[in-house]
XYZ file of C-alpha atoms in Angstrom:
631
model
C 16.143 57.603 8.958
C 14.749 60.445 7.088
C 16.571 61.349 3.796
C 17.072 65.074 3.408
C 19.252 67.842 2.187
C 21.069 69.675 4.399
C 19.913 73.744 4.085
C 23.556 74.574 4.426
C 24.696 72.417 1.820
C 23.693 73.472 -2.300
C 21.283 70.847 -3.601
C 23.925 69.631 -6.154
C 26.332 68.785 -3.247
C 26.947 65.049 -2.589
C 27.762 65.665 1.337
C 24.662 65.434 2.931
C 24.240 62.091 0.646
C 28.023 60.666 1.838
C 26.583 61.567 5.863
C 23.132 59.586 5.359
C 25.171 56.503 4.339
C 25.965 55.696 7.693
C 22.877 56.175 8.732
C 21.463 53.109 6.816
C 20.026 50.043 7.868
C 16.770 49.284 6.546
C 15.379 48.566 3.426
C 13.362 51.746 3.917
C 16.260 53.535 4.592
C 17.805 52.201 0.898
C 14.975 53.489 -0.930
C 15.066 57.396 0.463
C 18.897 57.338 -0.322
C 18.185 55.388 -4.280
C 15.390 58.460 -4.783
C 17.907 61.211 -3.534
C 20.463 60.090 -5.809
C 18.091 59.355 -9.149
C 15.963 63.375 -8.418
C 19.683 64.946 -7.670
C 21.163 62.833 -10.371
C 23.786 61.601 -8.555
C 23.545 58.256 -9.538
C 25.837 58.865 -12.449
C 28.459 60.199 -10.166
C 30.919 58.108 -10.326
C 33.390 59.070 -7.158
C 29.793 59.100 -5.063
C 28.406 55.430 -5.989
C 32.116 54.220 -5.610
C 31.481 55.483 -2.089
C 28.137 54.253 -1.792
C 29.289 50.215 -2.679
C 32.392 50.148 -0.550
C 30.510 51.451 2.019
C 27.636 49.411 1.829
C 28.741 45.798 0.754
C 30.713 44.869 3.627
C 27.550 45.975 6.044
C 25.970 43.778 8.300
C 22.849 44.984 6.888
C 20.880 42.428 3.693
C 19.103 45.414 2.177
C 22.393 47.494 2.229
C 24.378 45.076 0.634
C 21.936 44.085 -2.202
C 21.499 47.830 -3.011
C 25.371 48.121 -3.604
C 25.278 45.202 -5.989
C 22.530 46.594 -7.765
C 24.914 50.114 -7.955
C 27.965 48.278 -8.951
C 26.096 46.215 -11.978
C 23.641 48.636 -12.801
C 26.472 51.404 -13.143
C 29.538 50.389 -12.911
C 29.681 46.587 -14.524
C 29.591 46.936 -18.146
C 30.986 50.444 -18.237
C 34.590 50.394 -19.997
C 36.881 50.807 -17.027
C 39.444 53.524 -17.457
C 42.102 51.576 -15.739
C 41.627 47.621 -16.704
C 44.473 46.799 -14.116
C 42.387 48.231 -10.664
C 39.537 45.553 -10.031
C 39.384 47.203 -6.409
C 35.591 47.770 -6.561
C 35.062 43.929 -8.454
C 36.566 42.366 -5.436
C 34.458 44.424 -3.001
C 31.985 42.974 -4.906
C 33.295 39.609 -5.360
C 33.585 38.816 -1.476
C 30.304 39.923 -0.551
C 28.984 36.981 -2.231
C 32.333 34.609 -1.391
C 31.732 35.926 2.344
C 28.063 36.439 2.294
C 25.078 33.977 1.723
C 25.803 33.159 -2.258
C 28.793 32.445 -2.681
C 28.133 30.411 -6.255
C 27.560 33.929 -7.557
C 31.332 35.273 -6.593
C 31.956 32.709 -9.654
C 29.359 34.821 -11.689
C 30.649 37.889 -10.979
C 34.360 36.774 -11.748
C 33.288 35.784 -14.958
C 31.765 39.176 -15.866
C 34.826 40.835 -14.493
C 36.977 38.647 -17.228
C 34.607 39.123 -19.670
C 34.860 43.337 -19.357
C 38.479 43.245 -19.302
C 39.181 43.735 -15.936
C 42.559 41.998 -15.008
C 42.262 39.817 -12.065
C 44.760 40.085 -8.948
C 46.325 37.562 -5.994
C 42.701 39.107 -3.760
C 40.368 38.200 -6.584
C 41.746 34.604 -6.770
C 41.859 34.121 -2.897
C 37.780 35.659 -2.760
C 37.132 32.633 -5.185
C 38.984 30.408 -3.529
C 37.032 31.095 -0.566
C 33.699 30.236 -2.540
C 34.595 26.804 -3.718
C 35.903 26.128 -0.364
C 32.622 27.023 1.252
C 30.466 24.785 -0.788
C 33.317 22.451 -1.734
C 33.310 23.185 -5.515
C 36.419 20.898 -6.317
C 35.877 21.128 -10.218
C 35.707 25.068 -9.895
C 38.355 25.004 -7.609
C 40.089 23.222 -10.500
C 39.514 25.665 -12.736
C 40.845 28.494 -10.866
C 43.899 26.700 -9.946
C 45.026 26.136 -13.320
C 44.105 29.918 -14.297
C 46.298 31.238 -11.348
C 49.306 29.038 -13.210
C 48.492 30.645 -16.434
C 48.428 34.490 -14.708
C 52.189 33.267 -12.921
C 50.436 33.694 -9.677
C 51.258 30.179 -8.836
C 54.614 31.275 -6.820
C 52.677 33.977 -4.263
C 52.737 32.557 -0.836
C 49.702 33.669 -0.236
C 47.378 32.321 -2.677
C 49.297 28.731 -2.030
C 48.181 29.151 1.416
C 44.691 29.595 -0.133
C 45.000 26.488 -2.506
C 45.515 24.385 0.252
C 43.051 25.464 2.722
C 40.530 24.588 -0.553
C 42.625 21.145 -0.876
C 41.589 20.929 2.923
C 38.330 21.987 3.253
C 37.152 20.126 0.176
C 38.630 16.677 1.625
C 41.309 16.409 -0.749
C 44.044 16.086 1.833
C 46.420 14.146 -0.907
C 46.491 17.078 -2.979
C 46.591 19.772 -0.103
C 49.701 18.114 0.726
C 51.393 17.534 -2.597
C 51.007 21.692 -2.849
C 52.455 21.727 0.597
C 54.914 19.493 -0.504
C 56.233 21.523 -3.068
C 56.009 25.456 -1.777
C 59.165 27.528 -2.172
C 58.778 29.145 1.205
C 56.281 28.653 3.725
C 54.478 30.417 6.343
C 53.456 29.970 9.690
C 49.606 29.517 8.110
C 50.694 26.548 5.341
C 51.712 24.612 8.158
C 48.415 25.686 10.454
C 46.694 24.708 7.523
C 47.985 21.609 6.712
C 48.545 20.684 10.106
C 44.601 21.282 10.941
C 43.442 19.551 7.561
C 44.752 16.111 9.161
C 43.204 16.986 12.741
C 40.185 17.604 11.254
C 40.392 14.887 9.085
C 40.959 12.217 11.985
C 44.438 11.776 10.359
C 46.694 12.444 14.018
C 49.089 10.567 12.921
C 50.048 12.368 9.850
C 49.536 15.604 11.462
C 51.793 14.625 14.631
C 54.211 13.624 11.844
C 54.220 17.266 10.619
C 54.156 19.156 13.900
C 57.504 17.481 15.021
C 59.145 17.380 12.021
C 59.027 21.830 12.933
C 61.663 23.248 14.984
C 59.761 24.026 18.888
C 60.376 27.261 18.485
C 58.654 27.853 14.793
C 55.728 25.860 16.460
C 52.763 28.401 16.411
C 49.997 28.533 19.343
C 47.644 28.028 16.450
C 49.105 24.279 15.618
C 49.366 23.575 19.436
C 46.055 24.080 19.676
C 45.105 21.862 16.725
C 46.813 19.322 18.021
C 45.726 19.598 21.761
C 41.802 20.139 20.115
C 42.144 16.912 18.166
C 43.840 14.422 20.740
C 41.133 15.569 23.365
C 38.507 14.633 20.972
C 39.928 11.540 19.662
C 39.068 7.942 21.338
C 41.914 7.494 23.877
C 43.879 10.369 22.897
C 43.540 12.850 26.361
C 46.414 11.436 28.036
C 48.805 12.827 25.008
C 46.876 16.192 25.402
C 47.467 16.341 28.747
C 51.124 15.905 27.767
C 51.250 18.848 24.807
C 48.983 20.793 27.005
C 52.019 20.585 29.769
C 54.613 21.036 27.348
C 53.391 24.323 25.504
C 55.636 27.169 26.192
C 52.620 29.277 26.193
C 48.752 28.738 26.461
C 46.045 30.853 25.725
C 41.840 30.372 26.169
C 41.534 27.935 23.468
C 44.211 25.993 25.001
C 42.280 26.079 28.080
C 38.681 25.238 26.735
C 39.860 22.550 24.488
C 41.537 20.623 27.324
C 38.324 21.307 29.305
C 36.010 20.159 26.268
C 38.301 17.090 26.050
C 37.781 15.994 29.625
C 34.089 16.969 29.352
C 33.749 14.172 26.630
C 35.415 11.847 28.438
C 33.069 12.438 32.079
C 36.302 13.051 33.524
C 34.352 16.113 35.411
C 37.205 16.417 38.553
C 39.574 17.429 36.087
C 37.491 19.442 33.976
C 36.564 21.626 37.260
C 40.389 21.765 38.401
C 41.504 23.260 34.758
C 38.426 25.790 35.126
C 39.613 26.819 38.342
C 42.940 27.117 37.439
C 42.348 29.222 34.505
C 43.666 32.890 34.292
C 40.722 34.014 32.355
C 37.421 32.459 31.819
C 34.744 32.906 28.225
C 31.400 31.792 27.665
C 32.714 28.920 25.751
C 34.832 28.034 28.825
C 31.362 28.235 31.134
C 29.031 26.308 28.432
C 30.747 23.986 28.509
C 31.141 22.985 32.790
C 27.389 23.473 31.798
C 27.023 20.852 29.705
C 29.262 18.700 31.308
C 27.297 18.576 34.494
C 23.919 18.379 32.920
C 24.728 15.431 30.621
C 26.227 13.512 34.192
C 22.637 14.352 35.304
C 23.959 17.151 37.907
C 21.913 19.488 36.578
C 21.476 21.748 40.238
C 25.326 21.961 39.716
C 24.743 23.304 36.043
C 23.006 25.750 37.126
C 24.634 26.917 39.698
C 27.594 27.683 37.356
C 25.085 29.135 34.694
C 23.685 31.303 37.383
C 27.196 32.601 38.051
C 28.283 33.398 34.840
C 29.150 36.777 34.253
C 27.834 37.423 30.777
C 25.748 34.831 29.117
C 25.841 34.700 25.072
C 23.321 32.118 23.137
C 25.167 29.095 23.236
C 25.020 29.202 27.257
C 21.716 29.667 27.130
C 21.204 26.793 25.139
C 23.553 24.609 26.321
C 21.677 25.330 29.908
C 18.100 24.736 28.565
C 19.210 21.463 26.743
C 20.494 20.011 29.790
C 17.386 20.417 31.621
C 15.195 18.714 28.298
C 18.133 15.753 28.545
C 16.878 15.252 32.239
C 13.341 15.494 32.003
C 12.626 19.142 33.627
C 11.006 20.186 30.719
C 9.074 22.917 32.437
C 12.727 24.521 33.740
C 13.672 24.463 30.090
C 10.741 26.578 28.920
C 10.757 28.473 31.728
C 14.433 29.527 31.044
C 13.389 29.990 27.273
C 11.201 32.160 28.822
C 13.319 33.998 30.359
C 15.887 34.314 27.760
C 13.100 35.587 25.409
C 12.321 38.353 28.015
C 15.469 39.403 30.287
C 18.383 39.506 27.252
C 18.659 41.385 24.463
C 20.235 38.225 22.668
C 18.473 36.699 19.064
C 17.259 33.402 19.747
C 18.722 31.164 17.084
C 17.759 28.270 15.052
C 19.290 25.806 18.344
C 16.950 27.631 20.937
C 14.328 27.427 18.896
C 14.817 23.740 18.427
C 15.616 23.110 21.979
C 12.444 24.686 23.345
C 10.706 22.943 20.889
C 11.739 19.359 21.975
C 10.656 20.290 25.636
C 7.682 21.038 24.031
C 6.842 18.327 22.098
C 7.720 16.273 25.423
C 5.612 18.353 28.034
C 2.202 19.116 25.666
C 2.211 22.925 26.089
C 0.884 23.006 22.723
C -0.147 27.035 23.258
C 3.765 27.471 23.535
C 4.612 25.516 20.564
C 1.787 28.052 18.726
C 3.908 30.628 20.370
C 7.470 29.562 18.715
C 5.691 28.542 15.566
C 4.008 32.313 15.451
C 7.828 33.789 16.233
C 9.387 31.829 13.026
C 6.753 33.238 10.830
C 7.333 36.923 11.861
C 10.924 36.554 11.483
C 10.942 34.470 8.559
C 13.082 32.112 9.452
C 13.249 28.961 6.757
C 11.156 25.540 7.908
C 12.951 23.533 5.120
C 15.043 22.515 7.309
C 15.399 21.341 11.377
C 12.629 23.934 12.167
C 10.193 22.348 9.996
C 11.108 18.935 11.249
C 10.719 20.078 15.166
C 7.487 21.856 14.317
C 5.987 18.795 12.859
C 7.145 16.354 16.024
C 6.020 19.110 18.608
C 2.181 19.305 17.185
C 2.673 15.586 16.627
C 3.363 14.564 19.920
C 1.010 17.292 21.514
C -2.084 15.783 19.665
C -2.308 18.130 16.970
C -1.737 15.930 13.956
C -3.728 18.133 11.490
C -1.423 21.254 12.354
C 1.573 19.325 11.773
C -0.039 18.644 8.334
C -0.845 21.577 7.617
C 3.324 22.780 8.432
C 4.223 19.340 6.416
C 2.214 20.354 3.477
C 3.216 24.176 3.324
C 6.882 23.367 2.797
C 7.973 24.003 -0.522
C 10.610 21.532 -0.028
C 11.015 18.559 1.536
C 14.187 16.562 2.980
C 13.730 12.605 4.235
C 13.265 14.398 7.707
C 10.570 16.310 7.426
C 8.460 13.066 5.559
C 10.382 11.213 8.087
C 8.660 13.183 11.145
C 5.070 13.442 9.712
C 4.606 9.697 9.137
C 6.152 9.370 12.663
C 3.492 11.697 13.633
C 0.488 9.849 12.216
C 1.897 6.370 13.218
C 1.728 7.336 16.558
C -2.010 8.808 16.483
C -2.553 5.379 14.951
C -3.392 6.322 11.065
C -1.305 3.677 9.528
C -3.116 3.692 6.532
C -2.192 7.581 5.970
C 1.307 6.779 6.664
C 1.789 4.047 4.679
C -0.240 6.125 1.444
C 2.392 8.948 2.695
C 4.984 6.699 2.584
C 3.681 5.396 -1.384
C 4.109 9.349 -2.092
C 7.584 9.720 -0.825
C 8.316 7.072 -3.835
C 6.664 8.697 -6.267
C 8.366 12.428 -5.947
C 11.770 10.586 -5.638
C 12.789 10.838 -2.079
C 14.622 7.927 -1.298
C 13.623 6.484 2.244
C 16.190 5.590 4.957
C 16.179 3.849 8.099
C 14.506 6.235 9.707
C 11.170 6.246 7.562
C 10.758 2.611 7.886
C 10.953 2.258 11.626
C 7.946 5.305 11.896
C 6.292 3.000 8.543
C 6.629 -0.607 10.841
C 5.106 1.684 13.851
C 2.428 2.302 11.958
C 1.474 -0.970 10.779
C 1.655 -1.628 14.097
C -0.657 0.470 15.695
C -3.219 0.028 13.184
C -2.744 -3.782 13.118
C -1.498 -3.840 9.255
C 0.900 -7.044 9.831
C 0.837 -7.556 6.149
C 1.394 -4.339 4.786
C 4.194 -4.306 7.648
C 5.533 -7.566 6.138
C 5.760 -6.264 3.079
C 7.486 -2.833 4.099
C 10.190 -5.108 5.599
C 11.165 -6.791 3.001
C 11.043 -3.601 0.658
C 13.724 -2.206 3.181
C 16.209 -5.009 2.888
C 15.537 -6.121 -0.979
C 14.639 -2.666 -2.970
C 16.143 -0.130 -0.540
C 18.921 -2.012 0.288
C 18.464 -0.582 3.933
C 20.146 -3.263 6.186
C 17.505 -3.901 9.130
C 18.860 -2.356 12.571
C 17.712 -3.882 16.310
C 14.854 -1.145 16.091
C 13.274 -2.452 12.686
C 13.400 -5.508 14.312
C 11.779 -4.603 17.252
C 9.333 -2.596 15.091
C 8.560 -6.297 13.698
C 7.922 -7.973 16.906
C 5.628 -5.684 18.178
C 3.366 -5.988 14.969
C 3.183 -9.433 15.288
C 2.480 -9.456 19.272
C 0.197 -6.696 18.593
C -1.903 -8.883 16.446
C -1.595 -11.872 18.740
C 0.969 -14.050 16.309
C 3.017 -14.672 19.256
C 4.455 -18.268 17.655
C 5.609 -16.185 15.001
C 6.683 -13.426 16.950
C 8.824 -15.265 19.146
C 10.347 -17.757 16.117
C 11.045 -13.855 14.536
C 13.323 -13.429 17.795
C 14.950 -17.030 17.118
C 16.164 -16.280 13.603
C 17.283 -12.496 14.067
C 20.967 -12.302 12.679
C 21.573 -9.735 15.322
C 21.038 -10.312 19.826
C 17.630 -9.432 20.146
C 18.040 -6.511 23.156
C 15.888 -6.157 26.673
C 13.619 -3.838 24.623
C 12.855 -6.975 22.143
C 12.354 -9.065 24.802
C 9.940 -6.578 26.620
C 7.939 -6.268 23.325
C 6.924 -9.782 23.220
C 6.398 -10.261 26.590
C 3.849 -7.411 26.637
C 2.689 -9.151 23.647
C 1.850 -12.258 25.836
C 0.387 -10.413 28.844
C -2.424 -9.140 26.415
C -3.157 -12.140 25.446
C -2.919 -14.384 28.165
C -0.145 -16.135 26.672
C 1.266 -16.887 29.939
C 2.985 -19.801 28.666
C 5.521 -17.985 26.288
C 5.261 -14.935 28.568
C 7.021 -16.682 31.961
C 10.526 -18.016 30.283
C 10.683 -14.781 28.254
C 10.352 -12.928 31.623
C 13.043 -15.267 33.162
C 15.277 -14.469 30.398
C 14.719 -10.695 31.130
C 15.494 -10.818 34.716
C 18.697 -12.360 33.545
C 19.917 -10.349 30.784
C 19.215 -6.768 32.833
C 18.663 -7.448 37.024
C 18.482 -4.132 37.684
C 15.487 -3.205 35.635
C 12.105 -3.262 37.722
C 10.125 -3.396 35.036
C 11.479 -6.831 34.057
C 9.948 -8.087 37.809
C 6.460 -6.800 37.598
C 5.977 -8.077 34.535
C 6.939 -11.815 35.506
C 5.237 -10.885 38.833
C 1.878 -10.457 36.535
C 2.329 -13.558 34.296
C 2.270 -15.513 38.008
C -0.410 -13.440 38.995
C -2.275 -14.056 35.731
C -1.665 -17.764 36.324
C -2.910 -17.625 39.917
C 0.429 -19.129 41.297
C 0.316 -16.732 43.993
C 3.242 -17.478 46.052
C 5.435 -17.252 43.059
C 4.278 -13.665 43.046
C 5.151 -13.054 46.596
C 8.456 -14.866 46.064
C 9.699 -12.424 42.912
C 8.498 -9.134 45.107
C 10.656 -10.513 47.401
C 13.714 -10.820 45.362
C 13.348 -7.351 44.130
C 13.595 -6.158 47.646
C 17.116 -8.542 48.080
C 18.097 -6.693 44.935
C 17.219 -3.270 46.197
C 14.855 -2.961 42.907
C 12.650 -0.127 43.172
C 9.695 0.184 40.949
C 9.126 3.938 39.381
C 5.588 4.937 40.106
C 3.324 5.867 36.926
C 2.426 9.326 36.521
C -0.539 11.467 34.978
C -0.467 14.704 33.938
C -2.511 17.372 32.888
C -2.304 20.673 31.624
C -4.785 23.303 32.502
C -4.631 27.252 31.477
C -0.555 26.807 30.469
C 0.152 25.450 33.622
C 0.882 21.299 33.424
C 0.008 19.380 36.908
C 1.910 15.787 37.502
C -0.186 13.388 39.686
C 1.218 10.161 41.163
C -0.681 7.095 42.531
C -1.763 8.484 45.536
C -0.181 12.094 45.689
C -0.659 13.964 48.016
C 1.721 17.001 47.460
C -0.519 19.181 44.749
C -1.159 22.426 46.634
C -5.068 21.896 45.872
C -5.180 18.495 47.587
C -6.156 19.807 50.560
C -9.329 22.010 49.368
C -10.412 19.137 47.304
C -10.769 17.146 50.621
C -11.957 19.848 51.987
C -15.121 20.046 49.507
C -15.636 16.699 50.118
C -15.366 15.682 53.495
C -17.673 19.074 54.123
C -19.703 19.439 51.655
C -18.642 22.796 49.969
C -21.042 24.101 47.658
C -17.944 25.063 45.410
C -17.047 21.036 45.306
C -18.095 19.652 41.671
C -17.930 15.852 42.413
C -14.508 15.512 40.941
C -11.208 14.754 42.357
C-alpha cells in the first residue's frame, strides 16, 4: 500500500485517510498512515483516531493492532473523558489484550481505565474475566469478583455465566458450582458451562447428575454433546454414548465426530467407518480422524486412501496423515508429503508439521532437510523455547550433527527440562558421557530441577562411555536428592552399565533385587551383556527365561541360538532353529542404509531389488571401465 491523498479530496480532509485503513496490513503499511496523520495533523482528531483503533484492534494483523494501542494511550488514555460513563473505546482496547497474545496486560489497562475515571460496565468485567481464565489467574479473578459485588453487577446473568466459566477453567469446580448453585435465573450457557466443567474435569458423574436433573426438552445440543464427547473418551464409557448418541432428538457434526473419535480410541474401526458412512455431512475433523484411526492400526494404505479422497484438506489432515506414516516407519512418505504440503497448498505449516517432519527426520538422517526446516523457523521467526527447539536438537542429534544441536541448545535464551533433557540425550548417544554428565552438573547450578527424563539420557551416558561409577552415583542422586522414584527404564539404564563394563555378577544380582518385574528389554540387556563377554554361563538360563516370558519374539531365539553356538553345542543350535520354525518365528533381516545426494538407499543381506544392482554386476562380471571396485 502506498499512502496518498486523494487529488479530489482537500488536503485537510480525513477521507482518503478513513479509505487507506482498510487497506492495512503491514507494518510498512502502519508507518505511511502514522506520517499522514502527524504532517496533516490529524492525529489530534479525535472522531478520526476513534476510527483508526476500532478499526484496527480487532485485525488479524500484529502491526495493526499494536499501532491502535499506541493511538488509544498515546491520545486518548490520560485525556479527561467528556463522558466518564462510555468506556466503549477502553474495552476495544481491553479485549485485544484479553483475546490477543497478552492478556496479563487487559489487567493493566483496566487499572488505568479506573484510575482516569472511566466507569467500568458488565463488557469490561466479562473482557477480564476472560484474561484470568486464560492464564488461570484465580487471585485476580478474586479480585474482580468481589469488585463486580461492590458495582451491584453481581445479579446480571451474564457476567455469572462468566464467573463460572473462570470457576471452570481455573479448576475450581467447588466454587463454579456454589455460583451455579445460587443464580436467580439461568441460561441455557450456565448449565453448558457447568455441565462441561465436570466433563472436562473427568467428573461424569456429577455432570450426568446435572444433565438429568433438566427437563429433555431444555436439554441443549451443546450439553448433549458434552456429554456424548466425554463418555466416548472416558475408560469404558462408549457403550453409554452410544446410548445418548441414539437418544438425542437431534444431532449435528460434533455429534457425529465425537462418536467417531470415541470409537477411534477404542480401535473399534468397523464402527467408526459405519458412523462415517452414515453421516449426512462430512468436515476435515470428521476425515482426520478415519485418518488417524487407520494409521495408528498400522493400515496406513487405507489412510491414505481416505486422505487422498478428501475433498478439502486443512492442516490438521495433513498432519494427522504425515504422523501416521512416521508411527509406521515410512519416514520417506512422511517427508515426501511434507513436501508436498509445503509446495501444492496454500496452507501455513504450523508448529505440529513442523515437529512431525522433524521426527521423520531425526529417524531417516536427511540432515540437508532438517537444515531446510531449521532455515524456515528462522525466516519466520517462530520461537525455539519451546517443542521446536527440543525437535531441532534430537533431529541434528540423531543425524550425527551433535555440534549443530549445540550450537541450537546454546542459542536459546531460555531453557525448559526438555530442551537440557534432549541435548544430553544427544551427546549420550554420540558417546560423550563426560559432556553430559558436566551438562548435567550445569543444569544444577542454574536451578533446573531434573526429572525422569534427564536421568535415563545421564545413565545412557555413563553407559556408553563406561562411567559405572559416576552412573552409580547419578542413581542414587535420583532416588535420595531428587526424590525421582526409579522407573523400569532407569533400571534398565543400570543394567546395561554394568554389562557394558563386564560386571555381569552384579548386573544380574541388580535384576534379583529390583522392587519392580524386570521386563524382556531387561532381560535382553544382560544377555547381550553376556554374549560380549563370553559369559555363556549366565547368558543360556537368562535366554531360557526370555523364550518364556515373550515366545513370539525372534530375537529372544538367536540370541540363545548364539550362546549354544558360542559354546560349540551345535545340535542345541539346530534344535532351537527348529523350534522357531514349530512356532512360526520369523527373524527380521538387518538393514543398512545410506543416503546419497538427498536420496536414502535401504540394503538388506543379500538384496537384490536396488534398481542399480544390476549395472553393478554388470561392471563386474565385464569389466566396465566405469566399475570402481565397489559394490
Amino acid at each position: 500500500m502506498v499512502a496518498f491523498a486523494n487529488t479530489n479530496q482537500p488536503w485537510n480532509s480525513t477521507l482518503p485517510t478513513l479509505v487507506l485503513l482498510g487497506k492495512c496490513r503491514t507494518a510498512n503499511d502502519v508507518n505511511q498512515i502514522h506520517s499522514r496523520i502527524i504532517t496533516t495533523g490529524f492525529i489530534r482528531n479525535a472522531s478520526l483516531t476513534t476510527k483508526l483503533i476500532l478499526n484496527f484492534c480487532s485485525s488479524p494483523h500484529q502491526p495493526l493492532i499494536e499501532f491502535a494501542r499506541y493511538v488509544f494511550l498515546t491520545q486518548h488514555a490520560h485525556q479527561n473523558p467528556q463522558n466518564h460513563d462510555d468506556p466503549f473505546l477502553w474495552n476495544a482496547i481491553i479485549k485485544s489484550f484479553s483475546h490477543g497474545n497478552n492478556p496479563r496486560q487487559a489487567l493493566i489497562i483496566f487499572s488505568l481505565m479506573l484510575g482516569n475515571g472511566v466507569c467500568a460496565d458488565r463488557f469490561s468485567f466479562s473482557l477480564l474475566l476472560k484474561a484470568c481464565s486464560r492464564l488461570a489467574l484465580i487471585k485476580e479473578g478474586l479480585q474482580i469478583h468481589c469488585l463486580m459485588g461492590k458495582r451491584e453487577f453481581g445479579s446480571d446473568v451474564f457476567l455469572q455465566n462468566s464467573l463460572v466459566n473462570f470457576y471452570v477453567r481455573c479448576g475450581c469446580l467447588e466454587f463454579a458450582r456454589l455460583l451455579f448453585d445460587r443464580m436467580r435465573e439461568r441460561d441455557s450457557v450456565s448449565w453448558n458451562s457447568m455441565i462441561d466443567g465436570y466433563v472436562k474435569h473427568g467428573m461424569m458423574h456429577l455432570a450426568r447428575e446435572l444433565f438429568d436433573s433438566r427437563p429433555m426438552e431444555e436439554k441443549s445440543l451443546i450439553s448433549w454433546n458434552s456429554m456424548i464427547s466425554g463418555y466416548a473418551q472416558s475408560e469404558n464409557g462408549l457403550e453409554v454414548a452410544w446410548r445418548l448418541f441414539n437418544q438425542m432428538p437431534e444431532k449435528d457434526l460434533v455429534s457425529w465426530n465425537s462418536m467417531i473419535d470415541g470409537c477411534v480410541k477404542c480401535g473399534n474401526l468397523e464402527a467408526a467407518r459405519d458412523l462415517f458412512e452414515r453421516m449426512p455431512k462430512r468436515d476435515v475433523v470428521s476425515w482426520a480422524s478415519m485418518i488417524d484411526g487407520y494409521a495408528k492400526l498400522g493400515s496406513i494404505d487405507i489412510a491414505r486412501g481416505l486422505f487422498d479422497k478428501m475433498p478439502e484438506r486443512d492442516v490438521i489432515s495433513w498432519n494427522a496423515m504425515m504422523a501416521g506414516y512416521v508411527r509406521n516407519g515410512h519416514y520417506a512418505e512422511a517427508l515426501k508429503l511434507f513436501h508436498d504440503m509445503r509446495n501444492e497448498s496454500d496452507l501455513t505449516l504450523d508448529c505440529a508439521t513442523l515437529l512431525i517432519a522433524l521426527s521423520a527426520i531425526a529417524q531417516s538422517g536427511c540432515i540437508n532437510k532438517g537444515i531446510s526446516i531449521h532455515g524456515y523457523i528462522g525466516e519466520n521467526r517462530l520461537s525455539l523455547e519451546g517443542k521446536l527447539g527440543v525437535a531441532l536438537i534430537d533431529m541434528y542429534s540423531k543425524c550425527g550433527s551433535i555440534n549443530n544441536a549445540m550450537c541450537v541448545f546454546e542459542d536459546l535464551e531460555e531453557r525448559s527440562v526438555d530442551h537440557w533433557n534432549a541435548m544430553i540425550g544427544g551427546l549420550a548417544i554420540h558417546g560423550f558421557g563426560e559432556l553430559a554428565l558436566d551438562l548435567f552438573m550445569e543444569m544444577q547450578r542454574v536451578s533446573i530441577k531434573p526429572d525422569d527424563i534427564t536421568f535415563i539420557g545421564v545413565l545412557n551416558a555413563c553407559g556408553h562411555s563406561g562411567l559405572v561409577k559416576e552412573g552409580l552415583m547419578c542413581f542414587e542422586l535420583m532416588r535420595k536428592v531428587y526424590n525421582v522414584k526409579p522407573k523400569i527404564q532407569h533400571y534398565g539404564c543400570m543394567v546395561d552399565i554394568l554389562g557394558r563394563a563386564g560386571h555381569l555378577e552384579e548386573a544380574r544380582n541388580f535384576i534379583e533385587v529390583m522392587p519392580i518385574e524386570p521386563n524382556d528389554v531387561v532381560w535382553r540387556t544382560l544377555l547381550s551383556a553376556c554374549m560380549n563377554h563370553d559369559k555363556f554361563n549366565i547368558g543360556e538360563p537368562v535366554a531360557k527365561h526370555l523364550i518364556e516370558l515373550d515366545s513370539c519374539k525372534s530375537s529372544s531365539y538367536v540370541l540363545l541360538s548364539n550362546v549354544y553356538a558360542g559354546l560349540g553345542m551345535w545340535k542345541d543350535v539346530s534344535r532351537v532353529r527348529t523350534m522357531m520354525k514349530e512356532r512360526d518365528v520369523h527373524k527380521v533381516p538387518g538393514c543398512s542404509w545410506i543416503e546419497l545426494e538427498g536420496i536414502v538407499h535401504e540394503f538388506f543381506v543379500g538384496d537384490k531389488s536396488h534398481p542399480q544392482i544390476g549395472a553393478k554386476l554388470f561392471s563386474y562380471m565385464y569389466g566396465s571401465e566405469s566399475y570402481n571396485g565397489t559394490a
